[in-house]
mmCIF file of N, CA, C and O in Angstrom:
data_model
loop_
_atom_site.group_PDB
_atom_site.id
_atom_site.type_symbol
_atom_site.label_atom_id
_atom_site.label_comp_id
_atom_site.label_asym_id
_atom_site.label_seq_id
_atom_site.Cartn_x
_atom_site.Cartn_y
_atom_site.Cartn_z
ATOM 1 N N UNK I 640 203.387 40.269 75.288
ATOM 2 C CA UNK I 640 204.624 40.619 74.674
ATOM 3 C C UNK I 640 204.914 42.099 74.901
ATOM 4 O O UNK I 640 206.067 42.478 75.107
ATOM 5 N N UNK I 641 203.862 42.917 74.866
ATOM 6 C CA UNK I 641 204.063 44.332 75.040
ATOM 7 C C UNK I 641 204.468 44.671 76.492
ATOM 8 O O UNK I 641 205.267 45.591 76.722
ATOM 9 N N UNK I 642 203.895 43.922 77.438
ATOM 10 C CA UNK I 642 204.302 44.143 78.825
ATOM 11 C C UNK I 642 205.794 43.826 79.053
ATOM 12 O O UNK I 642 206.505 44.534 79.759
ATOM 13 N N UNK I 643 206.245 42.764 78.410
ATOM 14 C CA UNK I 643 207.655 42.387 78.529
ATOM 15 C C UNK I 643 208.554 43.441 77.906
ATOM 16 O O UNK I 643 209.590 43.806 78.433
ATOM 17 N N UNK I 644 208.134 43.965 76.745
ATOM 18 C CA UNK I 644 208.854 45.017 76.091
ATOM 19 C C UNK I 644 208.928 46.265 77.003
ATOM 20 O O UNK I 644 209.968 46.906 77.113
ATOM 21 N N UNK I 645 207.827 46.593 77.619
ATOM 22 C CA UNK I 645 207.810 47.724 78.554
ATOM 23 C C UNK I 645 208.685 47.486 79.771
ATOM 24 O O UNK I 645 209.367 48.409 80.231
ATOM 25 N N UNK I 646 208.724 46.266 80.258
ATOM 26 C CA UNK I 646 209.552 45.954 81.422
ATOM 27 C C UNK I 646 211.037 46.091 81.078
ATOM 28 O O UNK I 646 211.808 46.679 81.848
ATOM 29 N N UNK I 647 211.427 45.628 79.886
ATOM 30 C CA UNK I 647 212.827 45.777 79.473
ATOM 31 C C UNK I 647 213.174 47.233 79.191
ATOM 32 O O UNK I 647 214.274 47.705 79.460
ATOM 33 N N UNK I 648 212.213 47.970 78.648
ATOM 34 C CA UNK I 648 212.423 49.429 78.424
ATOM 35 C C UNK I 648 212.613 50.150 79.742
ATOM 36 O O UNK I 648 213.414 51.072 79.818
ATOM 37 N N UNK I 649 211.907 49.745 80.772
ATOM 38 C CA UNK I 649 212.047 50.398 82.080
ATOM 39 C C UNK I 649 213.459 50.159 82.633
ATOM 40 O O UNK I 649 214.045 51.016 83.244
ATOM 41 N N UNK I 650 213.977 48.952 82.420
ATOM 42 C CA UNK I 650 215.353 48.685 82.819
ATOM 43 C C UNK I 650 216.326 49.603 82.114
ATOM 44 O O UNK I 650 217.278 50.165 82.724
ATOM 45 N N UNK I 651 216.137 49.800 80.839
ATOM 46 C CA UNK I 651 217.011 50.692 80.063
ATOM 47 C C UNK I 651 216.850 52.147 80.549
ATOM 48 O O UNK I 651 217.823 52.878 80.745
ATOM 49 N N UNK I 652 215.585 52.538 80.759
ATOM 50 C CA UNK I 652 215.344 53.930 81.182
ATOM 51 C C UNK I 652 215.955 54.204 82.553
ATOM 52 O O UNK I 652 216.475 55.295 82.778
ATOM 53 N N UNK I 653 215.910 53.234 83.433
ATOM 54 C CA UNK I 653 216.403 53.467 84.774
ATOM 55 C C UNK I 653 217.932 53.381 84.900
ATOM 56 O O UNK I 653 218.492 53.927 85.813
ATOM 57 N N UNK I 654 218.615 52.734 83.960
ATOM 58 C CA UNK I 654 220.059 52.583 84.088
ATOM 59 C C UNK I 654 220.834 53.633 83.315
ATOM 60 O O UNK I 654 221.903 54.037 83.757
ATOM 61 N N UNK I 655 220.346 54.096 82.182
ATOM 62 C CA UNK I 655 221.121 55.064 81.374
ATOM 63 C C UNK I 655 221.261 56.402 82.054
ATOM 64 O O UNK I 655 222.379 56.905 82.187
ATOM 65 N N UNK I 656 220.206 57.077 82.544
ATOM 66 C CA UNK I 656 220.424 58.383 83.178
ATOM 67 C C UNK I 656 221.155 58.318 84.533
ATOM 68 O O UNK I 656 221.759 59.295 84.947
ATOM 69 N N UNK I 657 221.130 57.172 85.183
ATOM 70 C CA UNK I 657 221.754 57.098 86.475
ATOM 71 C C UNK I 657 223.257 56.916 86.412
ATOM 72 O O UNK I 657 223.922 56.882 87.465
ATOM 73 N N UNK I 658 223.803 56.832 85.236
ATOM 74 C CA UNK I 658 225.256 56.706 85.114
ATOM 75 C C UNK I 658 225.960 57.979 85.603
ATOM 76 O O UNK I 658 227.031 57.922 86.172
ATOM 77 N N UNK I 659 225.383 59.139 85.303
ATOM 78 C CA UNK I 659 225.987 60.395 85.724
ATOM 79 C C UNK I 659 225.487 60.854 87.088
ATOM 80 O O UNK I 659 226.192 61.532 87.797
ATOM 81 N N UNK I 660 224.265 60.506 87.429
ATOM 82 C CA UNK I 660 223.700 60.874 88.722
ATOM 83 C C UNK I 660 222.997 62.197 88.761
ATOM 84 O O UNK I 660 222.206 62.441 89.675
ATOM 85 N N UNK I 661 223.253 63.076 87.831
ATOM 86 C CA UNK I 661 222.593 64.399 87.896
ATOM 87 C C UNK I 661 221.388 64.487 86.976
ATOM 88 O O UNK I 661 220.742 65.516 86.898
ATOM 89 N N UNK I 662 221.074 63.422 86.269
ATOM 90 C CA UNK I 662 219.938 63.426 85.333
ATOM 91 C C UNK I 662 218.693 62.774 85.958
ATOM 92 O O UNK I 662 217.707 62.599 85.261
ATOM 93 N N UNK I 663 218.715 62.409 87.204
ATOM 94 C CA UNK I 663 217.640 61.693 87.808
ATOM 95 C C UNK I 663 216.326 62.443 87.865
ATOM 96 O O UNK I 663 215.267 61.903 87.493
ATOM 97 N N UNK I 664 216.354 63.698 88.228
ATOM 98 C CA UNK I 664 215.129 64.501 88.314
ATOM 99 C C UNK I 664 214.562 64.782 86.922
ATOM 100 O O UNK I 664 213.370 64.650 86.698
ATOM 101 N N UNK I 665 215.448 65.098 85.999
ATOM 102 C CA UNK I 665 215.023 65.371 84.629
ATOM 103 C C UNK I 665 214.426 64.114 83.966
ATOM 104 O O UNK I 665 213.403 64.165 83.295
ATOM 105 N N UNK I 666 215.096 62.993 84.172
ATOM 106 C CA UNK I 666 214.609 61.725 83.608
ATOM 107 C C UNK I 666 213.257 61.360 84.206
ATOM 108 O O UNK I 666 212.349 60.873 83.490
ATOM 109 N N UNK I 667 213.096 61.549 85.515
ATOM 110 C CA UNK I 667 211.802 61.250 86.160
ATOM 111 C C UNK I 667 210.678 62.141 85.622
ATOM 112 O O UNK I 667 209.576 61.678 85.399
ATOM 113 N N UNK I 668 211.008 63.412 85.378
ATOM 114 C CA UNK I 668 210.005 64.347 84.838
ATOM 115 C C UNK I 668 209.606 63.944 83.436
ATOM 116 O O UNK I 668 208.415 64.023 83.074
ATOM 117 N N UNK I 669 210.573 63.525 82.639
ATOM 118 C CA UNK I 669 210.273 63.124 81.263
ATOM 119 C C UNK I 669 209.436 61.856 81.240
ATOM 120 O O UNK I 669 208.467 61.735 80.482
ATOM 121 N N UNK I 670 209.751 60.880 82.123
ATOM 122 C CA UNK I 670 208.982 59.629 82.160
ATOM 123 C C UNK I 670 207.541 59.889 82.595
ATOM 124 O O UNK I 670 206.593 59.398 82.016
ATOM 125 N N UNK I 671 207.337 60.742 83.613
ATOM 126 C CA UNK I 671 205.985 61.059 84.080
ATOM 127 C C UNK I 671 205.225 61.779 83.004
ATOM 128 O O UNK I 671 204.036 61.520 82.783
ATOM 129 N N UNK I 672 205.866 62.749 82.357
ATOM 130 C CA UNK I 672 205.183 63.487 81.267
ATOM 131 C C UNK I 672 204.780 62.582 80.139
ATOM 132 O O UNK I 672 203.637 62.689 79.618
ATOM 133 N N UNK I 673 205.631 61.673 79.717
ATOM 134 C CA UNK I 673 205.307 60.760 78.649
ATOM 135 C C UNK I 673 204.179 59.832 79.060
ATOM 136 O O UNK I 673 203.233 59.586 78.275
ATOM 137 N N UNK I 674 204.222 59.292 80.279
ATOM 138 C CA UNK I 674 203.142 58.415 80.734
ATOM 139 C C UNK I 674 201.813 59.121 80.813
ATOM 140 O O UNK I 674 200.777 58.568 80.403
ATOM 141 N N UNK I 675 201.812 60.326 81.304
ATOM 142 C CA UNK I 675 200.543 61.055 81.420
ATOM 143 C C UNK I 675 199.990 61.481 80.070
ATOM 144 O O UNK I 675 198.774 61.397 79.837
ATOM 145 N N UNK I 676 200.850 61.846 79.127
ATOM 146 C CA UNK I 676 200.343 62.188 77.809
ATOM 147 C C UNK I 676 199.847 60.952 77.058
ATOM 148 O O UNK I 676 198.845 61.042 76.318
ATOM 149 N N UNK I 677 200.473 59.788 77.256
ATOM 150 C CA UNK I 677 199.959 58.557 76.651
ATOM 151 C C UNK I 677 198.611 58.192 77.265
ATOM 152 O O UNK I 677 197.673 57.815 76.559
ATOM 153 N N UNK I 678 198.482 58.356 78.585
ATOM 154 C CA UNK I 678 197.214 58.070 79.240
ATOM 155 C C UNK I 678 196.103 59.017 78.720
ATOM 156 O O UNK I 678 194.968 58.587 78.493
ATOM 157 N N UNK I 679 196.440 60.247 78.540
ATOM 158 C CA UNK I 679 195.446 61.213 78.008
ATOM 159 C C UNK I 679 195.033 60.844 76.625
ATOM 160 O O UNK I 679 193.857 60.894 76.290
ATOM 161 N N UNK I 680 195.973 60.401 75.791
ATOM 162 C CA UNK I 680 195.674 60.015 74.436
ATOM 163 C C UNK I 680 194.785 58.785 74.421
ATOM 164 O O UNK I 680 193.800 58.723 73.671
ATOM 165 N N UNK I 681 195.081 57.828 75.243
ATOM 166 C CA UNK I 681 194.354 56.562 75.244
ATOM 167 C C UNK I 681 192.964 56.719 75.835
ATOM 168 O O UNK I 681 191.978 56.284 75.257
ATOM 169 N N UNK I 682 192.847 57.357 76.977
ATOM 170 C CA UNK I 682 191.588 57.360 77.679
ATOM 171 C C UNK I 682 190.641 58.467 77.212
ATOM 172 O O UNK I 682 189.467 58.465 77.565
ATOM 173 N N UNK I 683 191.119 59.431 76.404
ATOM 174 C CA UNK I 683 190.238 60.476 75.845
ATOM 175 C C UNK I 683 189.765 60.074 74.460
ATOM 176 O O UNK I 683 188.903 60.738 73.916
ATOM 177 N N UNK I 684 190.334 59.049 73.853
ATOM 178 C CA UNK I 684 189.931 58.687 72.509
ATOM 179 C C UNK I 684 188.579 57.952 72.579
ATOM 180 O O UNK I 684 188.281 57.261 73.543
ATOM 181 N N UNK I 685 187.820 58.121 71.558
ATOM 182 C CA UNK I 685 186.492 57.491 71.509
ATOM 183 C C UNK I 685 186.592 56.079 70.952
ATOM 184 O O UNK I 685 185.655 55.316 71.084
ATOM 185 N N UNK I 686 187.710 55.742 70.403
ATOM 186 C CA UNK I 686 187.891 54.419 69.813
ATOM 187 C C UNK I 686 188.839 53.650 70.742
ATOM 188 O O UNK I 686 190.047 53.522 70.505
ATOM 189 N N UNK I 687 188.327 53.108 71.796
ATOM 190 C CA UNK I 687 189.146 52.370 72.788
ATOM 191 C C UNK I 687 189.562 50.991 72.258
ATOM 192 O O UNK I 687 190.387 50.352 72.885
ATOM 193 N N UNK I 688 189.081 50.555 71.144
ATOM 194 C CA UNK I 688 189.385 49.253 70.639
ATOM 195 C C UNK I 688 190.470 49.226 69.559
ATOM 196 O O UNK I 688 190.658 48.268 68.899
ATOM 197 N N UNK I 689 191.145 50.341 69.408
ATOM 198 C CA UNK I 689 192.230 50.395 68.419
ATOM 199 C C UNK I 689 193.418 49.591 68.956
ATOM 200 O O UNK I 689 193.849 49.800 70.082
ATOM 201 N N UNK I 690 193.925 48.710 68.140
ATOM 202 C CA UNK I 690 194.996 47.792 68.591
ATOM 203 C C UNK I 690 196.271 48.524 68.935
ATOM 204 O O UNK I 690 196.973 48.167 69.888
ATOM 205 N N UNK I 691 196.632 49.548 68.144
ATOM 206 C CA UNK I 691 197.858 50.291 68.410
ATOM 207 C C UNK I 691 197.842 50.953 69.762
ATOM 208 O O UNK I 691 198.808 50.913 70.526
ATOM 209 N N UNK I 692 196.681 51.570 70.082
ATOM 210 C CA UNK I 692 196.556 52.213 71.389
ATOM 211 C C UNK I 692 196.624 51.215 72.542
ATOM 212 O O UNK I 692 197.179 51.490 73.599
ATOM 213 N N UNK I 693 196.084 50.014 72.337
ATOM 214 C CA UNK I 693 196.145 48.995 73.360
ATOM 215 C C UNK I 693 197.584 48.495 73.555
ATOM 216 O O UNK I 693 198.022 48.250 74.663
ATOM 217 N N UNK I 694 198.342 48.372 72.468
ATOM 218 C CA UNK I 694 199.746 47.948 72.554
ATOM 219 C C UNK I 694 200.573 49.009 73.261
ATOM 220 O O UNK I 694 201.403 48.694 74.147
ATOM 221 N N UNK I 695 200.337 50.294 72.915
ATOM 222 C CA UNK I 695 201.059 51.388 73.590
ATOM 223 C C UNK I 695 200.702 51.429 75.084
ATOM 224 O O UNK I 695 201.582 51.631 75.939
ATOM 225 N N UNK I 696 199.445 51.177 75.400
ATOM 226 C CA UNK I 696 199.039 51.154 76.833
ATOM 227 C C UNK I 696 199.726 50.018 77.572
ATOM 228 O O UNK I 696 200.151 50.175 78.691
ATOM 229 N N UNK I 697 199.835 48.850 76.940
ATOM 230 C CA UNK I 697 200.498 47.707 77.596
ATOM 231 C C UNK I 697 201.988 47.986 77.797
ATOM 232 O O UNK I 697 202.540 47.613 78.819
ATOM 233 N N UNK I 698 202.622 48.633 76.822
ATOM 234 C CA UNK I 698 204.020 49.001 76.978
ATOM 235 C C UNK I 698 204.159 49.973 78.154
ATOM 236 O O UNK I 698 205.094 49.892 78.961
ATOM 237 N N UNK I 699 203.274 50.930 78.249
ATOM 238 C CA UNK I 699 203.259 51.917 79.328
ATOM 239 C C UNK I 699 203.130 51.241 80.674
ATOM 240 O O UNK I 699 203.834 51.540 81.643
ATOM 241 N N UNK I 700 202.210 50.298 80.780
ATOM 242 C CA UNK I 700 202.016 49.580 82.027
ATOM 243 C C UNK I 700 203.245 48.739 82.362
ATOM 244 O O UNK I 700 203.633 48.660 83.534
ATOM 245 N N UNK I 701 203.876 48.153 81.370
ATOM 246 C CA UNK I 701 205.125 47.411 81.598
ATOM 247 C C UNK I 701 206.265 48.307 82.078
ATOM 248 O O UNK I 701 207.037 47.928 82.945
ATOM 249 N N UNK I 702 206.330 49.543 81.547
ATOM 250 C CA UNK I 702 207.353 50.493 82.037
ATOM 251 C C UNK I 702 207.110 50.850 83.488
ATOM 252 O O UNK I 702 208.035 50.877 84.304
ATOM 253 N N UNK I 703 205.876 51.114 83.831
ATOM 254 C CA UNK I 703 205.516 51.488 85.214
ATOM 255 C C UNK I 703 205.866 50.346 86.151
ATOM 256 O O UNK I 703 206.469 50.502 87.211
ATOM 257 N N UNK I 704 205.468 49.116 85.743
ATOM 258 C CA UNK I 704 205.773 47.930 86.558
ATOM 259 C C UNK I 704 207.270 47.744 86.709
ATOM 260 O O UNK I 704 207.771 47.454 87.803
ATOM 261 N N UNK I 705 208.043 47.903 85.653
ATOM 262 C CA UNK I 705 209.490 47.730 85.723
ATOM 263 C C UNK I 705 210.152 48.731 86.606
ATOM 264 O O UNK I 705 211.108 48.420 87.347
ATOM 265 N N UNK I 706 209.659 49.985 86.582
ATOM 266 C CA UNK I 706 210.227 51.004 87.447
ATOM 267 C C UNK I 706 209.915 50.724 88.920
ATOM 268 O O UNK I 706 210.754 50.989 89.773
ATOM 269 N N UNK I 707 208.740 50.210 89.214
ATOM 270 C CA UNK I 707 208.418 49.806 90.586
ATOM 271 C C UNK I 707 209.314 48.687 91.058
ATOM 272 O O UNK I 707 209.794 48.649 92.192
ATOM 273 N N UNK I 708 209.537 47.675 90.202
ATOM 274 C CA UNK I 708 210.406 46.580 90.563
ATOM 275 C C UNK I 708 211.860 47.081 90.818
ATOM 276 O O UNK I 708 212.480 46.668 91.766
ATOM 277 N N UNK I 709 212.351 47.959 89.978
ATOM 278 C CA UNK I 709 213.658 48.548 90.186
ATOM 279 C C UNK I 709 213.743 49.334 91.467
ATOM 280 O O UNK I 709 214.762 49.288 92.173
ATOM 281 N N UNK I 710 212.673 50.059 91.805
ATOM 282 C CA UNK I 710 212.651 50.801 93.053
ATOM 283 C C UNK I 710 212.700 49.891 94.270
ATOM 284 O O UNK I 710 213.380 50.164 95.247
ATOM 285 N N UNK I 711 212.000 48.740 94.184
ATOM 286 C CA UNK I 711 212.028 47.787 95.305
ATOM 287 C C UNK I 711 213.404 47.131 95.399
ATOM 288 O O UNK I 711 213.862 46.815 96.482
ATOM 289 N N UNK I 712 214.077 46.913 94.265
ATOM 290 C CA UNK I 712 215.418 46.349 94.304
ATOM 291 C C UNK I 712 216.391 47.330 94.964
ATOM 292 O O UNK I 712 217.252 46.901 95.720
ATOM 293 N N UNK I 713 216.244 48.585 94.694
ATOM 294 C CA UNK I 713 217.130 49.572 95.274
ATOM 295 C C UNK I 713 216.831 49.794 96.754
ATOM 296 O O UNK I 713 217.708 50.146 97.533
ATOM 297 N N UNK I 714 215.583 49.623 97.142
ATOM 298 C CA UNK I 714 215.212 49.854 98.536
ATOM 299 C C UNK I 714 215.599 48.717 99.461
ATOM 300 O O UNK I 714 215.674 48.911 100.671
ATOM 301 N N UNK I 715 215.812 47.532 98.923
ATOM 302 C CA UNK I 715 216.146 46.415 99.816
ATOM 303 C C UNK I 715 217.616 46.217 100.032
ATOM 304 O O UNK I 715 218.465 46.815 99.500
#
């Protein structure tokens, strides 16, 4: 369920900033910064079995997957 939520979030993230066209670089920087800080939080914690962190990680993976799928749609 979390992967699906992340996939839909990626669709929202990729369509809203692209309406103006000048927010692409800033939006990309924000997405990378958020993903890297979530990864640092998850993989540096000593309690890897916390359910909230696992859910957040699954949403993050869904966002990354959704952005890759959108990139392939734009490239074809």
